[in-house]
Amino acid sequence: MRKKISKLTLAGGAGALTVMFSVLVIGLDVHPIANIIFGLLTIVGMLLHFTSLIYGAWTGEDSTGLSTSQDA
C-alpha cells in the first residue's frame, strides 16, 4: 500500500529544494546575470516553502495530508 504525498508536502519540499539549489548556484558565482535570476528564484522558493508551512498551520493539515485536529 503506497502512502499518498500531499500537495502541501510537495510545495514545501519544492520550495526548500529551490532555495538550496539557488544558493548553491549563487555561491559558485557562475555568472552575474545567473546570480540575479537565482536570487529571484531564492525569494520565490522561500515564499513557496513558508506559505506551505503557514497554510498547514492555518488549516491544521500536517505533511501526511491528514488533519491534526483532535475532533475526529
CSV table of N, CA and C in Angstrom, one decimal:
chain,number,residue,atom,x,y,z
A,1,MET,N,0.8,-1.2,0.0
A,1,MET,CA,0.0,0.0,0.0
A,1,MET,C,0.9,1.2,0.0
A,2,ARG,N,0.7,2.1,-1.0
A,2,ARG,CA,1.5,3.3,-1.1
A,2,ARG,C,0.9,4.4,-0.3
A,3,LYS,N,1.8,5.2,0.3
A,3,LYS,CA,1.4,6.4,1.1
A,3,LYS,C,1.2,7.6,0.1
A,4,LYS,N,0.1,8.2,0.2
A,4,LYS,CA,-0.2,9.4,-0.7
A,4,LYS,C,0.6,10.6,-0.1
A,5,ILE,N,1.3,11.3,-1.0
A,5,ILE,CA,2.0,12.5,-0.6
A,5,ILE,C,1.1,13.7,-0.9
A,6,SER,N,0.9,14.5,0.1
A,6,SER,CA,0.0,15.7,0.0
A,6,SER,C,0.7,16.8,-0.9
A,7,LYS,N,-0.2,17.6,-1.4
A,7,LYS,CA,0.3,18.8,-2.2
A,7,LYS,C,1.0,19.7,-1.3
A,8,LEU,N,0.7,19.8,0.0
A,8,LEU,CA,1.4,20.6,0.9
A,8,LEU,C,2.8,20.2,1.1
A,9,THR,N,3.1,18.9,1.2
A,9,THR,CA,4.4,18.4,1.3
A,9,THR,C,5.2,18.7,0.0
A,10,LEU,N,4.6,18.5,-1.1
A,10,LEU,CA,5.3,18.8,-2.4
A,10,LEU,C,5.6,20.2,-2.5
A,11,ALA,N,4.7,21.1,-2.1
A,11,ALA,CA,5.0,22.6,-2.2
A,11,ALA,C,6.1,23.0,-1.3
A,12,GLY,N,6.1,22.5,-0.1
A,12,GLY,CA,7.2,22.8,0.9
A,12,GLY,C,8.5,22.2,0.5
A,13,GLY,N,8.5,21.0,0.0
A,13,GLY,CA,9.8,20.4,-0.5
A,13,GLY,C,10.3,21.1,-1.7
A,14,ALA,N,9.4,21.4,-2.7
A,14,ALA,CA,9.9,22.1,-3.9
A,14,ALA,C,10.5,23.5,-3.5
A,15,GLY,N,9.8,24.2,-2.6
A,15,GLY,CA,10.4,25.5,-2.2
A,15,GLY,C,11.7,25.3,-1.5
A,16,ALA,N,11.9,24.3,-0.7
A,16,ALA,CA,13.2,24.1,0.0
A,16,ALA,C,14.3,23.8,-1.0
A,17,LEU,N,14.0,22.9,-1.9
A,17,LEU,CA,14.9,22.4,-2.9
A,17,LEU,C,15.3,23.6,-3.8
A,18,THR,N,14.4,24.4,-4.2
A,18,THR,CA,14.6,25.6,-5.0
A,18,THR,C,15.6,26.5,-4.3
A,19,VAL,N,15.4,26.8,-3.0
A,19,VAL,CA,16.3,27.7,-2.2
A,19,VAL,C,17.7,27.1,-2.2
A,20,MET,N,17.8,25.8,-1.9
A,20,MET,CA,19.1,25.1,-1.7
A,20,MET,C,19.9,25.2,-3.0
A,21,PHE,N,19.2,24.9,-4.1
A,21,PHE,CA,19.9,24.9,-5.4
A,21,PHE,C,20.3,26.3,-5.8
A,22,SER,N,19.4,27.3,-5.6
A,22,SER,CA,19.7,28.6,-5.9
A,22,SER,C,20.9,29.2,-5.1
A,23,VAL,N,20.9,28.9,-3.9
A,23,VAL,CA,22.0,29.3,-3.0
A,23,VAL,C,23.3,28.7,-3.5
A,24,LEU,N,23.3,27.4,-3.9
A,24,LEU,CA,24.5,26.7,-4.4
A,24,LEU,C,25.0,27.4,-5.7
A,25,VAL,N,24.1,27.8,-6.6
A,25,VAL,CA,24.5,28.4,-7.9
A,25,VAL,C,25.1,29.8,-7.6
A,26,ILE,N,24.4,30.5,-6.7
A,26,ILE,CA,24.9,31.9,-6.3
A,26,ILE,C,26.3,31.7,-5.6
A,27,GLY,N,26.5,30.7,-4.8
A,27,GLY,CA,27.7,30.5,-4.1
A,27,GLY,C,28.9,30.2,-5.1
A,28,LEU,N,28.5,29.5,-6.1
A,28,LEU,CA,29.6,29.1,-7.1
A,28,LEU,C,29.9,30.3,-8.0
A,29,ASP,N,29.1,31.3,-8.0
A,29,ASP,CA,29.3,32.6,-8.7
A,29,ASP,C,29.6,32.3,-10.2
A,30,VAL,N,28.6,31.6,-10.8
A,30,VAL,CA,28.8,31.2,-12.2
A,30,VAL,C,28.8,32.4,-13.2
A,31,HIS,N,27.8,33.3,-13.0
A,31,HIS,CA,27.7,34.5,-13.9
A,31,HIS,C,26.9,35.5,-13.2
A,32,PRO,N,27.2,36.8,-13.4
A,32,PRO,CA,26.4,37.8,-12.7
A,32,PRO,C,24.9,37.8,-12.9
A,33,ILE,N,24.5,37.6,-14.2
A,33,ILE,CA,23.1,37.5,-14.5
A,33,ILE,C,22.5,36.3,-13.9
A,34,ALA,N,23.2,35.2,-13.8
A,34,ALA,CA,22.7,34.0,-13.2
A,34,ALA,C,22.5,34.2,-11.7
A,35,ASN,N,23.3,35.0,-11.1
A,35,ASN,CA,23.1,35.4,-9.7
A,35,ASN,C,21.8,36.1,-9.4
A,36,ILE,N,21.5,37.0,-10.4
A,36,ILE,CA,20.3,37.8,-10.2
A,36,ILE,C,19.1,36.9,-10.4
A,37,ILE,N,19.1,36.0,-11.4
A,37,ILE,CA,18.0,35.1,-11.7
A,37,ILE,C,17.8,34.1,-10.5
A,38,PHE,N,18.9,33.5,-10.0
A,38,PHE,CA,18.7,32.6,-9.0
A,38,PHE,C,18.5,33.3,-7.6
A,39,GLY,N,18.8,34.5,-7.5
A,39,GLY,CA,18.4,35.3,-6.3
A,39,GLY,C,16.9,35.5,-6.3
A,40,LEU,N,16.3,35.8,-7.4
A,40,LEU,CA,14.9,35.9,-7.5
A,40,LEU,C,14.2,34.5,-7.3
A,41,LEU,N,14.8,33.4,-7.8
A,41,LEU,CA,14.3,32.1,-7.5
A,41,LEU,C,14.4,31.7,-6.0
A,42,THR,N,15.4,32.2,-5.3
A,42,THR,CA,15.5,32.0,-3.9
A,42,THR,C,14.3,32.6,-3.2
A,43,ILE,N,14.0,33.8,-3.6
A,43,ILE,CA,12.8,34.5,-3.0
A,43,ILE,C,11.5,33.7,-3.2
A,44,VAL,N,11.4,33.3,-4.5
A,44,VAL,CA,10.2,32.5,-4.8
A,44,VAL,C,10.1,31.2,-4.0
A,45,GLY,N,11.3,30.5,-3.9
A,45,GLY,CA,11.3,29.3,-3.1
A,45,GLY,C,11.0,29.5,-1.7
A,46,MET,N,11.5,30.6,-1.1
A,46,MET,CA,11.2,30.9,0.3
A,46,MET,C,9.7,31.2,0.5
A,47,LEU,N,9.1,31.9,-0.4
A,47,LEU,CA,7.7,32.2,-0.3
A,47,LEU,C,6.9,30.9,-0.4
A,48,LEU,N,7.2,30.0,-1.4
A,48,LEU,CA,6.5,28.8,-1.5
A,48,LEU,C,6.6,27.9,-0.3
A,49,HIS,N,7.8,27.8,0.2
A,49,HIS,CA,8.1,27.0,1.4
A,49,HIS,C,7.3,27.5,2.6
A,50,PHE,N,7.5,28.8,2.9
A,50,PHE,CA,6.8,29.3,4.1
A,50,PHE,C,5.3,29.4,4.0
A,51,THR,N,4.9,29.7,2.7
A,51,THR,CA,3.4,29.7,2.5
A,51,THR,C,2.8,28.3,2.8
A,52,SER,N,3.5,27.2,2.4
A,52,SER,CA,3.0,25.9,2.7
A,52,SER,C,3.0,25.6,4.2
A,53,LEU,N,4.0,26.1,4.9
A,53,LEU,CA,4.1,26.0,6.4
A,53,LEU,C,2.9,26.7,7.0
A,54,ILE,N,2.7,27.9,6.6
A,54,ILE,CA,1.7,28.8,7.2
A,54,ILE,C,0.3,28.2,6.9
A,55,TYR,N,0.1,27.7,5.6
A,55,TYR,CA,-1.2,27.1,5.3
A,55,TYR,C,-1.5,25.9,6.1
A,56,GLY,N,-0.4,25.1,6.2
A,56,GLY,CA,-0.6,23.8,7.0
A,56,GLY,C,-0.9,24.1,8.5
A,57,ALA,N,-0.3,25.2,9.0
A,57,ALA,CA,-0.6,25.5,10.4
A,57,ALA,C,-2.1,26.1,10.5
A,58,TRP,N,-2.4,26.9,9.5
A,58,TRP,CA,-3.7,27.5,9.5
A,58,TRP,C,-4.9,26.5,9.4
A,59,THR,N,-4.7,25.5,8.5
A,59,THR,CA,-5.8,24.6,8.3
A,59,THR,C,-5.7,23.4,9.2
A,60,GLY,N,-4.6,23.2,9.9
A,60,GLY,CA,-4.4,22.0,10.7
A,60,GLY,C,-4.0,20.8,10.0
A,61,GLU,N,-3.5,21.0,8.8
A,61,GLU,CA,-3.1,19.8,7.9
A,61,GLU,C,-1.6,19.6,8.2
A,62,ASP,N,-1.2,18.3,8.4
A,62,ASP,CA,0.2,18.0,8.5
A,62,ASP,C,0.7,17.5,7.2
A,63,SER,N,2.0,17.1,7.2
A,63,SER,CA,2.7,16.8,5.9
A,63,SER,C,2.1,15.5,5.3
A,64,THR,N,1.3,14.7,6.1
A,64,THR,CA,0.7,13.5,5.5
A,64,THR,C,-0.6,13.8,4.8
A,65,GLY,N,-1.1,15.0,4.9
A,65,GLY,CA,-2.3,15.4,4.2
A,65,GLY,C,-3.5,15.1,5.1
A,66,LEU,N,-3.3,14.7,6.4
A,66,LEU,CA,-4.4,14.4,7.3
A,66,LEU,C,-4.5,15.6,8.2
A,67,SER,N,-5.7,15.7,8.8
A,67,SER,CA,-6.0,16.7,9.7
A,67,SER,C,-5.4,16.4,11.1
A,68,THR,N,-4.8,17.4,11.7
A,68,THR,CA,-4.1,17.2,13.0
A,68,THR,C,-5.1,17.5,14.2
A,69,SER,N,-6.3,17.9,13.9
A,69,SER,CA,-7.2,18.2,15.0
A,69,SER,C,-7.7,17.0,15.7
A,70,GLN,N,-8.0,17.2,16.9
A,70,GLN,CA,-8.4,16.0,17.8
A,70,GLN,C,-9.9,15.8,17.8
A,71,ASP,N,-10.6,16.5,16.9
A,71,ASP,CA,-12.1,16.4,16.9
A,71,ASP,C,-12.6,15.0,16.4
A,72,ALA,N,-11.8,14.3,15.6
A,72,ALA,CA,-12.3,13.1,14.9
A,72,ALA,C,-12.7,12.0,15.9
